[in-house]
Amino acid sequence: MSKTLFEKIWDTHIVKTIDDGPSVLYIDKHFIHEVTSPQAFTGLNKRGLKVLRPQQVVATADHNVPTLNQHLPIKEDLSRKQVEALIQNCAEHGIELYGLGHPFQGIVHVIGPELGITQPGMTIVCGDSHTSTHGAFGAIAFGIGTSEVEMVFASQCLLQSKPKLMRITINGELNKGVVSKDIVLYILSQITASGATGYAVEFAGSAIRSLSMEARMTICNMSIEMGGRCGLIAPDETTFDYINGRKFAPQGAEWNKKLSEWKELYSDADANFDKEIFIKAEDIQPMITYGTNPGMGIGVSETIPTTETINDNDRSGLSKSLAYMGLEQGATIKGQKIDYVFIGSCTNSRIEDLRMVASFVKGKKKAADVEVWIVPGSKQVEAQAIAEGIDKIFEEAGFQLRQPGCSACLGMNEDKIPAGKYCISTSNRNFEGRQGAGARTLLASPLTAAAAAITGVVTDVRELLN
Amino acid sequence: MSKPLNIVKSRFVPINIENIDTDQIIPARFLKATTKDGFGKNLFRDWRYYNDDESKTRADFPLNMSQFDGEILVAGKNFGCGSSREHAAWSILDAGFRVVISSFFADIFKNNALNNGVLPVQVSEDFLQRIFLQDNNTELTVDLEKQTITINSTGESDSFDINSYKKTCLLNGYDDIDYLISIKEDIQQFETQRA
Ligand code: SF4
């Protein structure tokens, strides 16, 4: 029988199925971080249990950590306690921790792939919604709540109902100045922030195949923004080349064995999807969001929708959103003054993102009254950027290169955008207060963010590319 | 174990806003705790106060209005989207709610709620709008056994879905971990077969 990519992985991970209920899904890899794990460890300890398979768990500290002076103790009391709790819990349960100061530390969804821990055909979970990122390797990867973190600790399994399946196919050639972030913001603007709720979403088509692994991760990362349970892309030579030789990648005979398994991971030609969406790559422009959910996006040179032109899903929220953002219906967004630029987060903080920004800003200077923060996704990305001299380019442009962590993506540490200020951000959420109470977030690609850093206003990057 | 839940008969607090994300339910800066308690007072924090100041209450936000009360929260479409933080479910439970009604729920929130003994009731958009039209003294009855929700003053009723496993768990206050631990041998056997 023909199967989808999702089904091929799902079916081989079912321990058993409860009658008229969910299935018991076996989990291969479990990532944890300081914010969503403490209560799970407490629950486990209360039951007198140990983590069942500590070798399948990997921990890092990312959400709460400062991005300046990481060698000093964390100033903020509660943040420090959370990070200390993680250190203690990992020690007690025998879990590998890449904490502050470790050369592998970084945002959980950046380090998993870069260390070769994330591999095709796996089931991967983490107490974090952007776990969907790992699906770019052809894995079933999804975010879970803290009770579920406790379940995986206790049993290496979760109770899950099989989601419906959706395929989004993007064929064609991308326009100049359009990168993977624009693709996903465009999809969101078409299907809205709840367009994939209840679905596992497979991304396919020639435009997807042409992308690097890091660009693919950006797309799967934001499948949760569509409401998707997870996002996946079938693995191919690009995937295998990326994994080969990484720290925890299989080696020798094991590599060959895995490779032949991975090559079977694709949706069969006549496999069935509950929903299919087709997009032409040529229709995608450099994108930006104007509202307070990630589905509220437009081409940078387009005008903000009005109550008449917007999709049904966002109509009732439009006025509230625009009032929060200080923007007007029907207005152009190009030229909007920007106060902060944040290039970072698990969506766009990998080395390719930093290289893209560096090659664009080389020899240019930031606008005088704009603050620019570049926050690498991991210690390894940071080290690579320094090795390539990217840090110098940023310094000359007046950009601040900070230390790895989630940073202004969610403003749990000190990196907050002040109330009322505009921040063009490469992160994934523009919710009210996401980057700090009252902060106004415009989501965009690293290229579009870099363009705004130079001009001080929302800019169509194509006008600056030769 | 959570507190068993069957029939909830109560007034309700209406928040007629769509796409309420978990950053609104509980802002990130309140996620620094290492226990599950005390989140209720920060539920919808940034919609309840001006400038994060507890002495500056927003009088027009339903949670601050004395005429609204009860164990049932009613909210617009696509409730609980965004971050997977279970703190959202904890804050709703801690604020005294056992049921959330909406016409659409985000997946992760739905699971998190069920895992904490909070029942997400998905009704039609039409029925949801009829609830919003009721005055603040109206009581709703949510009957988990029968899978129905009724507006008591008018007798209008709608049914809702829940898978039978989750229903049994809620009715009895069981949680998934108890079950998963009970099938440990199956899990070990599965691991051996794959190795
Ligand atoms: S970078 Fe942002 S979205 Fe990604 S894991 Fe951190 S907080 Fe979550």
Coordinates of C-alpha atoms and ligand atoms in Angstrom, one line a residue, chain A residues 33 62-63 107-109 128-131 133 221 225 342 344-347 349 405-412 427-429 434, chain B residues 83 85, ligand 1:
Chain A
H33 CA 15.6 23.2 28.1
D62 CA 18.7 28.8 25.9
H63 CA 15.4 30.6 26.7
I107 CA 19.1 27.2 20.9
V108 CA 17.8 23.7 21.2
H109 CA 16.5 23.6 17.6
D128 CA 8.8 23.7 22.8
S129 CA 6.5 24.4 19.9
H130 CA 9.3 25.0 17.3
T131 CA 10.5 21.4 17.6
T133 CA 12.2 22.6 12.9
N221 CA 10.3 25.9 12.0
E225 CA 2.7 29.2 13.1
F342 CA 16.8 41.6 15.8
G344 CA 18.3 35.6 15.6
S345 CA 16.0 32.9 17.0
C346 CA 15.6 29.3 15.9
T347 CA 14.1 30.5 12.7
S349 CA 20.2 32.4 13.5
G405 CA 20.3 32.2 23.1
C406 CA 16.6 32.8 22.4
S407 CA 17.1 36.5 23.3
A408 CA 14.6 39.0 22.0
C409 CA 12.6 36.3 20.3
L410 CA 10.6 36.0 23.5
G411 CA 12.2 38.5 25.8
M412 CA 12.6 36.2 28.8
S427 CA 12.0 35.4 14.7
N428 CA 8.7 33.6 14.2
R429 CA 6.1 35.4 16.4
R434 CA 6.2 38.8 22.5
Chain B
S83 CA 3.9 28.6 22.2
R85 CA 3.9 26.4 27.3
Ligands
SF4_1 S1 14.3 31.1 19.6 FE1 12.3 31.8 20.1 S2 10.9 30.3 19.1 FE2 12.9 29.5 19.1 S3 13.0 28.1 20.9 FE3 13.8 30.1 21.5 S4 12.0 31.2 22.3 FE4 11.2 29.5 21.1

